[in-house]
Every structure is written in C-alpha cells, then in structure tokens.
PDB file of C-alpha atoms in Angstrom:
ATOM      1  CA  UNK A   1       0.000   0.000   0.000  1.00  0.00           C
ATOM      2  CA  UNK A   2       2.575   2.524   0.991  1.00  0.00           C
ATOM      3  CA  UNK A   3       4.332   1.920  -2.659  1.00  0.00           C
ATOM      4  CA  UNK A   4       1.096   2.936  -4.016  1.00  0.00           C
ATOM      5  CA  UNK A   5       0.963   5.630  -2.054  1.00  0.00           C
ATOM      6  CA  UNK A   6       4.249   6.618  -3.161  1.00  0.00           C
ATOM      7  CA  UNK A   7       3.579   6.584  -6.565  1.00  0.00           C
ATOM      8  CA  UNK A   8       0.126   8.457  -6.230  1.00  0.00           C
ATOM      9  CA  UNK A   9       1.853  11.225  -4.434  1.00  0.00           C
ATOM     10  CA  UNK A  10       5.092  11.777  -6.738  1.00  0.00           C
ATOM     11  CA  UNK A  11       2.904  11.480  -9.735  1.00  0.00           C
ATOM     12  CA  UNK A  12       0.590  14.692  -8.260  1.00  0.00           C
ATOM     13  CA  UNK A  13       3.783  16.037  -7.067  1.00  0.00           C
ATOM     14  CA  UNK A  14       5.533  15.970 -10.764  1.00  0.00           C
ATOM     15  CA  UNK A  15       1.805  17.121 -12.592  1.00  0.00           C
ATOM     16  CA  UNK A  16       1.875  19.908 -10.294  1.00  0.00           C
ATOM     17  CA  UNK A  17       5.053  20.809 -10.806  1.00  0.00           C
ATOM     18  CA  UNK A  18       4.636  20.968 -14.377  1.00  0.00           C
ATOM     19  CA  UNK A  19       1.745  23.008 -14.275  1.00  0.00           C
ATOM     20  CA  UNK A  20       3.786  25.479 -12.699  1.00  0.00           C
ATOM     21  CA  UNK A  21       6.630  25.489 -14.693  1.00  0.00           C
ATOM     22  CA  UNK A  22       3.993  25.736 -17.607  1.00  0.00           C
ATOM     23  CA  UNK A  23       2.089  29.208 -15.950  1.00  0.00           C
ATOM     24  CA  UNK A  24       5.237  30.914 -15.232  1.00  0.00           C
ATOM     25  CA  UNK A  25       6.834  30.244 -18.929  1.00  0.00           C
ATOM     26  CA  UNK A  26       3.327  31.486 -20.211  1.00  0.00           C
ATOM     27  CA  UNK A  27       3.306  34.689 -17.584  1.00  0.00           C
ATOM     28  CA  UNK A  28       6.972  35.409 -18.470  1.00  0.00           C
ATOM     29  CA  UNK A  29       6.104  35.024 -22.211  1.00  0.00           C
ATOM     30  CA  UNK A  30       3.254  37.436 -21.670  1.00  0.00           C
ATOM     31  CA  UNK A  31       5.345  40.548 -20.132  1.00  0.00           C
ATOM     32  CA  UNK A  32       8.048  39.629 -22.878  1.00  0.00           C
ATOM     33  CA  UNK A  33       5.508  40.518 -25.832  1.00  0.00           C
ATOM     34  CA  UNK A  34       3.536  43.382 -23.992  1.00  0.00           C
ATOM     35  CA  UNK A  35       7.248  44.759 -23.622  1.00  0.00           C
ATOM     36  CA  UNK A  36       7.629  44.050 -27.233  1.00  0.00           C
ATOM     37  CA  UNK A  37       4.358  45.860 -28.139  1.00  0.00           C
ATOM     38  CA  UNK A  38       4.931  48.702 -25.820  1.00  0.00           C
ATOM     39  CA  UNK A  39       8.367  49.136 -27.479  1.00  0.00           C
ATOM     40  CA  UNK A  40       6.863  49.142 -30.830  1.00  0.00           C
ATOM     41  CA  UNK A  41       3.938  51.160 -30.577  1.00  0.00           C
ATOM     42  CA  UNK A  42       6.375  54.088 -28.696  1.00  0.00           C
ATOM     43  CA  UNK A  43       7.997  53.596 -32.196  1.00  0.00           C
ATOM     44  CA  UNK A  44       4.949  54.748 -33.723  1.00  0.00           C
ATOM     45  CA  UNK A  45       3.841  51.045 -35.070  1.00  0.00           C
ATOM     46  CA  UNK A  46       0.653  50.252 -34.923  1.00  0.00           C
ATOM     47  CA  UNK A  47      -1.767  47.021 -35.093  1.00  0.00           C
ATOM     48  CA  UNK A  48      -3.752  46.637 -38.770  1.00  0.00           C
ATOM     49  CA  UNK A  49      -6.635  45.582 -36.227  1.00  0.00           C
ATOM     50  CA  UNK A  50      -6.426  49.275 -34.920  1.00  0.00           C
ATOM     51  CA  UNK A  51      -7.540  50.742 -37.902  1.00  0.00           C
ATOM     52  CA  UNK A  52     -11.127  48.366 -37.917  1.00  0.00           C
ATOM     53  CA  UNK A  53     -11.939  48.816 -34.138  1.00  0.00           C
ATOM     54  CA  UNK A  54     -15.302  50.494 -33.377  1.00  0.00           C
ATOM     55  CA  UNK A  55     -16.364  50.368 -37.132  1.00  0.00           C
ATOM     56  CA  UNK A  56     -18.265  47.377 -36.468  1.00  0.00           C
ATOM     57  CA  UNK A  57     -16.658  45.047 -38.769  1.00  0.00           C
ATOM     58  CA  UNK A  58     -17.397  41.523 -38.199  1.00  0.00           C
ATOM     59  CA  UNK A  59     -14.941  38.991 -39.996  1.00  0.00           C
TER      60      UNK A  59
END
C-alpha cells in the first residue's frame, strides 16, 4: 500500500510541478511581448486591427 501511495503522491507532485513550470513560462512570455508591443507602438507602429476597431466590422 505505501508503494502505491508513493507513486500516487510523486505522480501529483511531478503534474503539479509541471503546471507550474507551464504558468510561469506562459506569464513570463506574456510581459516579454507586452514589452515588445509597448516598445513598438512608442515607435509609432501600430496594429492593422487598430484601424477596424469600433467600425463594427465583423470577420
């Protein structure tokens, strides 16, 4: 039973572990292209999708 046991609790522990790993790459990935953006649009770049917004334009 306790082998069992063992093996129910690493396998949560490594699932959980990758979860994590998996949020924080997504979070850091996040900042990195709202940095990007920012950076860009102070460059005076802007989205196409800028141009449409408010005119009601359904694709």
């Amino acid at each position: 039973m306790m082998s069992h046991l063992a093996f129910v609790l690493i396998a949560y522990g490594v699932t959980a572990a990758t979860l994590a790993a998996l949020i924080g790459w997504v979070l850091m990935d996040q900042r990195g292209r709202r940095a990007e953006l920012a950076e860009l649009e102070a460059r005076g770049v802007r989205r196409r999708s800028a141009e449409n917004e408010g005119a009601g334009h359904v694709q």
